[in-house]
Coordinates of N, CA and C in Angstrom, one line a residue:
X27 N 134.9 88.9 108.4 CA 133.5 88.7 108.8 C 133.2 89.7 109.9
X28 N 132.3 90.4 109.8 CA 131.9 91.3 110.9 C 130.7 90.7 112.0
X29 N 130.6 91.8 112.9 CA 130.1 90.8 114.3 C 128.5 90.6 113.7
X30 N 127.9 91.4 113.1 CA 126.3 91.0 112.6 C 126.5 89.8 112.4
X31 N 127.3 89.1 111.0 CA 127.1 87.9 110.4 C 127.4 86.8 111.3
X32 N 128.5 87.2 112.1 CA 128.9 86.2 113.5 C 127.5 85.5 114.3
X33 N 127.2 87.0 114.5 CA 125.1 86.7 115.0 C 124.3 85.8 114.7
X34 N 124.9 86.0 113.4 CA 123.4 85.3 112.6 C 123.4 84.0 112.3
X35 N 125.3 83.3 111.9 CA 125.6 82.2 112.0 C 125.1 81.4 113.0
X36 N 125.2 82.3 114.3 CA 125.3 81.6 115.9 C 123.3 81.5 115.9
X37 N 123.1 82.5 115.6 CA 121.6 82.5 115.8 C 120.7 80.8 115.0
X38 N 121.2 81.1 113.8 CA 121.4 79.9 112.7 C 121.5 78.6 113.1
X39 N 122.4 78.5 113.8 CA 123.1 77.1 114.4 C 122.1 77.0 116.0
X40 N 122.2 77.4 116.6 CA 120.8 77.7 117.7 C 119.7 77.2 117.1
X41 N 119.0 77.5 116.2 CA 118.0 77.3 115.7 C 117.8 75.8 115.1
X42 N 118.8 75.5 114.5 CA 118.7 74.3 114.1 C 119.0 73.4 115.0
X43 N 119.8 73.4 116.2 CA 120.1 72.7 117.2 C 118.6 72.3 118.0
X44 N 117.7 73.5 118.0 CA 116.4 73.6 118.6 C 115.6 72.5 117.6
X45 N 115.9 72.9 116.4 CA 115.1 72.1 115.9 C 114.9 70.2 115.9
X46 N 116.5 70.6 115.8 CA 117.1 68.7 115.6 C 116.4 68.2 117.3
X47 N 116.5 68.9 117.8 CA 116.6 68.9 119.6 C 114.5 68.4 119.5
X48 N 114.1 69.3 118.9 CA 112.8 69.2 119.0 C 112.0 67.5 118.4
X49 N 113.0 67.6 117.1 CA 112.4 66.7 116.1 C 112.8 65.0 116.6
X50 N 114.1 64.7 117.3 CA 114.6 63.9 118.0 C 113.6 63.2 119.4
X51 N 113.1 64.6 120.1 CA 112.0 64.0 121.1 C 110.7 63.8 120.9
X52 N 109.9 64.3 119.3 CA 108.9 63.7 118.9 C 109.2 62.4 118.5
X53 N 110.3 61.5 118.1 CA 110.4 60.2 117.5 C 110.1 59.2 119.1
X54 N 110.2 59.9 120.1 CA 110.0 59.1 121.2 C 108.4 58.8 121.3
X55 N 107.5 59.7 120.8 CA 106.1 59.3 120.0 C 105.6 58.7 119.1
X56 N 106.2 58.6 118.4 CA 106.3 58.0 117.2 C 106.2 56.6 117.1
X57 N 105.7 55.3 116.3 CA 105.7 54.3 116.3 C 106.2 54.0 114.8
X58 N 107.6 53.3 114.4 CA 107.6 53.5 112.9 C 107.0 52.0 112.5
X59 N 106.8 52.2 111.5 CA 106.6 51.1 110.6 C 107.4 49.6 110.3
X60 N 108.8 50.2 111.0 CA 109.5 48.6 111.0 C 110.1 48.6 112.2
X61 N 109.9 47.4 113.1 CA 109.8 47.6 114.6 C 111.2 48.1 115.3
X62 N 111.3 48.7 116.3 CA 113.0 49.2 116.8 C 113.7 47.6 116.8
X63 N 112.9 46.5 117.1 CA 114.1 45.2 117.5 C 114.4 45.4 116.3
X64 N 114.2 44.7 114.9 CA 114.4 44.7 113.9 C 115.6 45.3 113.6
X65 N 115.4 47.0 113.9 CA 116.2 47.7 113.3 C 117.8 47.9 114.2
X66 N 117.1 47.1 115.5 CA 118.5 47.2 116.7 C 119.0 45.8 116.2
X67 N 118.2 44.6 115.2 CA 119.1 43.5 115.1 C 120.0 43.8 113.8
X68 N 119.8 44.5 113.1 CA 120.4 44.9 111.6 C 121.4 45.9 112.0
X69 N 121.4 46.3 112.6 CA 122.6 47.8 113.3 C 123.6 46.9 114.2
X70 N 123.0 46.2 115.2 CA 123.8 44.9 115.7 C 124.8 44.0 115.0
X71 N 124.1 43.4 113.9 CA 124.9 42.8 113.0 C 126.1 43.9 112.3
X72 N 126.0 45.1 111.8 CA 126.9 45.5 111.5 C 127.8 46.3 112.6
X73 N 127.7 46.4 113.6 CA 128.8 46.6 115.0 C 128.3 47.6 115.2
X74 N 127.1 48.0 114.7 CA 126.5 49.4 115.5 C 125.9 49.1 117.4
X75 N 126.4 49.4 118.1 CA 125.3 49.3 119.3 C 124.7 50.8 120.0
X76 N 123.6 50.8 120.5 CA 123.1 52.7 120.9 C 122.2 52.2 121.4
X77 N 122.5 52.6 122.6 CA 121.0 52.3 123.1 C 119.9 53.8 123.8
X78 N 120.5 54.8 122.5 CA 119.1 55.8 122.4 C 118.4 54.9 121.6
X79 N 117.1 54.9 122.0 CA 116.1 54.7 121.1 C 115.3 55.7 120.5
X80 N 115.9 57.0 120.6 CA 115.6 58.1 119.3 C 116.5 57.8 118.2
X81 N 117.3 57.2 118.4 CA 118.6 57.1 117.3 C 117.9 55.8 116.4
X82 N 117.5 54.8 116.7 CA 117.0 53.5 116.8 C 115.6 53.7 115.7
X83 N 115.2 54.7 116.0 CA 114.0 55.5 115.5 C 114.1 56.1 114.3
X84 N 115.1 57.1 114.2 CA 115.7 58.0 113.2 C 116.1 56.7 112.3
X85 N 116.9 55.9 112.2 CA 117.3 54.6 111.2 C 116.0 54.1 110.5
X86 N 114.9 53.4 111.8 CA 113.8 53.1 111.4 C 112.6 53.9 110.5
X87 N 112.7 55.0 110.2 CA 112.0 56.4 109.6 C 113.2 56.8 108.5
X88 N 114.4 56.4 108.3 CA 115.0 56.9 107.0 C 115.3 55.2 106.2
X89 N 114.3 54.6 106.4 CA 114.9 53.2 106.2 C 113.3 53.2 105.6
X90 N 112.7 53.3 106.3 CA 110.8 53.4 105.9 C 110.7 54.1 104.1
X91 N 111.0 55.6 104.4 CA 111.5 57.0 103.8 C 112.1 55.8 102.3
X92 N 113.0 55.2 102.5 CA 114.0 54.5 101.7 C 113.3 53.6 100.6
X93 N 112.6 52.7 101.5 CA 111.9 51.4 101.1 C 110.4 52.2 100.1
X94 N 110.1 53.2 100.4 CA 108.6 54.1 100.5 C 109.7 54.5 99.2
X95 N 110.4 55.2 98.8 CA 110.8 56.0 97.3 C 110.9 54.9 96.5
X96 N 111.7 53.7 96.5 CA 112.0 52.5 96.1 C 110.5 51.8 95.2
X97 N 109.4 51.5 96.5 CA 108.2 51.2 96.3 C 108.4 51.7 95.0
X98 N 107.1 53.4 95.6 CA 107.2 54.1 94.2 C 107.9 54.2 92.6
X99 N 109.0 53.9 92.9 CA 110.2 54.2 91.9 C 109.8 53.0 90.6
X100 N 109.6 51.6 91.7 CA 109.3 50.6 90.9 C 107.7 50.5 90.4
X101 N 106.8 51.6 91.4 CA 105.5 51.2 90.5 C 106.0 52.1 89.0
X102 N 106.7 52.8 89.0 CA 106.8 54.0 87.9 C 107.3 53.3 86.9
X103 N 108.1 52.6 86.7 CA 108.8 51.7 86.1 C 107.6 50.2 85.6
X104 N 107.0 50.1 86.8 CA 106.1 49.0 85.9 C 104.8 49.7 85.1
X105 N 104.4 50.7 85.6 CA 103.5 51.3 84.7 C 104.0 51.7 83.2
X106 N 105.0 52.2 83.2 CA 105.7 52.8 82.0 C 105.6 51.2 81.0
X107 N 106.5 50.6 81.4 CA 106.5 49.1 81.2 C 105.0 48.4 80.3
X108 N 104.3 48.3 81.4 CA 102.6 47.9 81.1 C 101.8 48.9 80.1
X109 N 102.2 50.1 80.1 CA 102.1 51.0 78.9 C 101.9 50.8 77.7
X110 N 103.6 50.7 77.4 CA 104.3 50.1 76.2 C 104.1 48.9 76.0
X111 N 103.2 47.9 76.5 CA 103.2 46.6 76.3 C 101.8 47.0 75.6
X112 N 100.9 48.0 76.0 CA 99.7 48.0 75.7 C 99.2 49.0 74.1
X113 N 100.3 50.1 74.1 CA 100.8 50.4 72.9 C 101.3 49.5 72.0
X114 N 101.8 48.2 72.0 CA 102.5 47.9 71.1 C 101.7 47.1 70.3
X115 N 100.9 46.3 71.4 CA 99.5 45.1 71.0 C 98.4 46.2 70.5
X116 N 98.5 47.3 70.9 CA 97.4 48.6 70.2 C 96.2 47.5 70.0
X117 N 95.4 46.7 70.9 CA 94.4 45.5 71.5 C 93.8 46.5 73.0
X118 N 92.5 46.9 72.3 CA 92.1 47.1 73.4 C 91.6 46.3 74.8
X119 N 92.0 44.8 74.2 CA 91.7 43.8 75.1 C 92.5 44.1 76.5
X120 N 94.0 44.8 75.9 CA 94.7 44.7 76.6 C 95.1 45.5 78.0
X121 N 93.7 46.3 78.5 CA 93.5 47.5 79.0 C 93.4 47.2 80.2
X122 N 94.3 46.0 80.8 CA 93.5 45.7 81.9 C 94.0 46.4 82.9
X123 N 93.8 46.9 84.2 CA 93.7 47.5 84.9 C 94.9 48.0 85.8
X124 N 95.1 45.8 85.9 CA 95.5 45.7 87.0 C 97.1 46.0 87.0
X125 N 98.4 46.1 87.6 CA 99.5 46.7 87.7 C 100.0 45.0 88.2
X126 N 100.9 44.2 87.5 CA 101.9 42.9 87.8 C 103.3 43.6 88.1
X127 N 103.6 44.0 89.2 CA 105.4 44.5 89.7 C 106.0 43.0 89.8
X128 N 107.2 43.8 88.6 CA 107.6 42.4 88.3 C 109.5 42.1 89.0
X129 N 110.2 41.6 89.2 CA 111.5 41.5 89.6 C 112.7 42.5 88.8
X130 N 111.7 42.9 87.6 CA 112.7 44.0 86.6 C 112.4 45.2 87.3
X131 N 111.5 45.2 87.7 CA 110.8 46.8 87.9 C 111.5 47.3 88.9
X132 N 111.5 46.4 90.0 CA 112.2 46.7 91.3 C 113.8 46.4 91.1
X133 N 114.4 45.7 90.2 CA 116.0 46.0 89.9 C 116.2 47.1 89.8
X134 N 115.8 47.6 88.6 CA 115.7 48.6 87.8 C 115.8 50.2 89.3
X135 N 114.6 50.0 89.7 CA 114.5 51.2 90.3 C 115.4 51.0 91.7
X136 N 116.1 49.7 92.4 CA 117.3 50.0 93.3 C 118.6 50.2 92.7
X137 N 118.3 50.4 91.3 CA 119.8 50.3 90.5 C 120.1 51.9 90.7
X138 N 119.2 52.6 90.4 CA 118.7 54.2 90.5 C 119.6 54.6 92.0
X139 N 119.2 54.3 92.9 CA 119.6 54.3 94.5 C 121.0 53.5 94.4
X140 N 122.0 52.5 93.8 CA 122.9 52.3 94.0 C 122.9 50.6 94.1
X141 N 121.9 50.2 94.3 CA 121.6 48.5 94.9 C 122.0 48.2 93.3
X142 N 122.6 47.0 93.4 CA 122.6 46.3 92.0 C 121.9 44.6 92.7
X143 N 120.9 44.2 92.1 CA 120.7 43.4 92.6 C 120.5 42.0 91.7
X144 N 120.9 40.8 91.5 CA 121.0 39.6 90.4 C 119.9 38.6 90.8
X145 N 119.3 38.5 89.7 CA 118.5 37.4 90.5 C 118.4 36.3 89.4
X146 N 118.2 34.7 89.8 CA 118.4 33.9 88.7 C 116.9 34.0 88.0
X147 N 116.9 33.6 86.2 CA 115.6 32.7 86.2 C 115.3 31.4 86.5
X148 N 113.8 31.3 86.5 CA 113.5 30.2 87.1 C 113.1 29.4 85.8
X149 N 113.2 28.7 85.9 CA 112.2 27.3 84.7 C 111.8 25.9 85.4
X150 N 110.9 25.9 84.7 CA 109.7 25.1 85.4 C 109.9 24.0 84.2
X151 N 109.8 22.2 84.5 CA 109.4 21.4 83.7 C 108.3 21.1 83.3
X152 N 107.3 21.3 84.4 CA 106.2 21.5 84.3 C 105.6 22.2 85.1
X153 N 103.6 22.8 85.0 CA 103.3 23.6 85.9 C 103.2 23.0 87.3
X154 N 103.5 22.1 87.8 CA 103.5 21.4 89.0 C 104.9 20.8 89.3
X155 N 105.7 21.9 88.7 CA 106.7 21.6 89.5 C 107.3 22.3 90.7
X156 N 107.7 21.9 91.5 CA 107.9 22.9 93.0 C 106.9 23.0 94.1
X157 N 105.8 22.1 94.0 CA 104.4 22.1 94.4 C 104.6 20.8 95.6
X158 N 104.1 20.8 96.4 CA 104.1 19.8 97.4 C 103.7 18.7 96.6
X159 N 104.4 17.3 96.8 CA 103.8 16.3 96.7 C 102.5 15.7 96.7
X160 N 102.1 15.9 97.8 CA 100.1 15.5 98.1 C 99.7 16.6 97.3
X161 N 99.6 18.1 96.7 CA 99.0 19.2 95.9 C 98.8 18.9 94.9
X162 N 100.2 18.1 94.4 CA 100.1 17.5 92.4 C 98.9 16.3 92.3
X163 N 98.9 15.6 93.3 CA 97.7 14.4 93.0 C 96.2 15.0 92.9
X164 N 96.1 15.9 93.4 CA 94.8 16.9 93.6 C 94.2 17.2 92.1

């Protein structure tokens, strides 16, 4: 390795040290979307403790980041879904608009990311089952 590339490495690593250095003191600006306690009680539980609250921050913003691809991932999956339902009935009745995200959708798209997630079905005896007591007399 000669001394240029030595340079440029060192210049390289400077640079990004500036940057991380820069990007670390705007999150002290920043307000994320899921509050630092939150994120300092879930880090707590697993034996993390830090009391930067840029660090606290950075979790909060790749957890946001996380939950934000996931969202998406599952509307993609329910549209595709609601698609093919509306292809199949080939019922123009069936055009309706609206988007139902359903418990498949979001399996499906944390299965993608690694999550495997089980969930039971539910059945009902009747439509008023599970309903407050004084609600069913109504």
């Amino acid at each position: 390795m000669n001394q240029s590339q030595g340079q440029q490495t060192s210049e390289g690593r400077h640079e990004d040290d500036d940057a991380l250095t820069d990007f670390l003191a705007s999150l002290m600006d920043y307000t994320p979307t899921i509050p630092d306690e939150l994120v300092e009680h879930y880090l707590g539980k697993s034996g993390f403790q830090c009391p930067d609250v840029r660090l606290i921050r950075l979790v909060a913003v790749a957890t946001q980041k996380f939950i934000a691809d996931v969202a998406t991932d599952a509307l993609q999956h329910c549209k595709a879904r609601q698609s093919a339902v509306v292809k199949d009935k080939r019922d123009k009745q069936q055009k309706d608009k609206r988007l139902m995200l359903t418990m498949d959708d979001l399996s499906k798209s944390l299965r993608e990311y690694g999550v495997n997630v089980k969930h039971q079905e539910y059945f009902a005896d009747s439509p008023s089952a599970g309903l407050d007591p004084a609600s069913r007399e109504e």
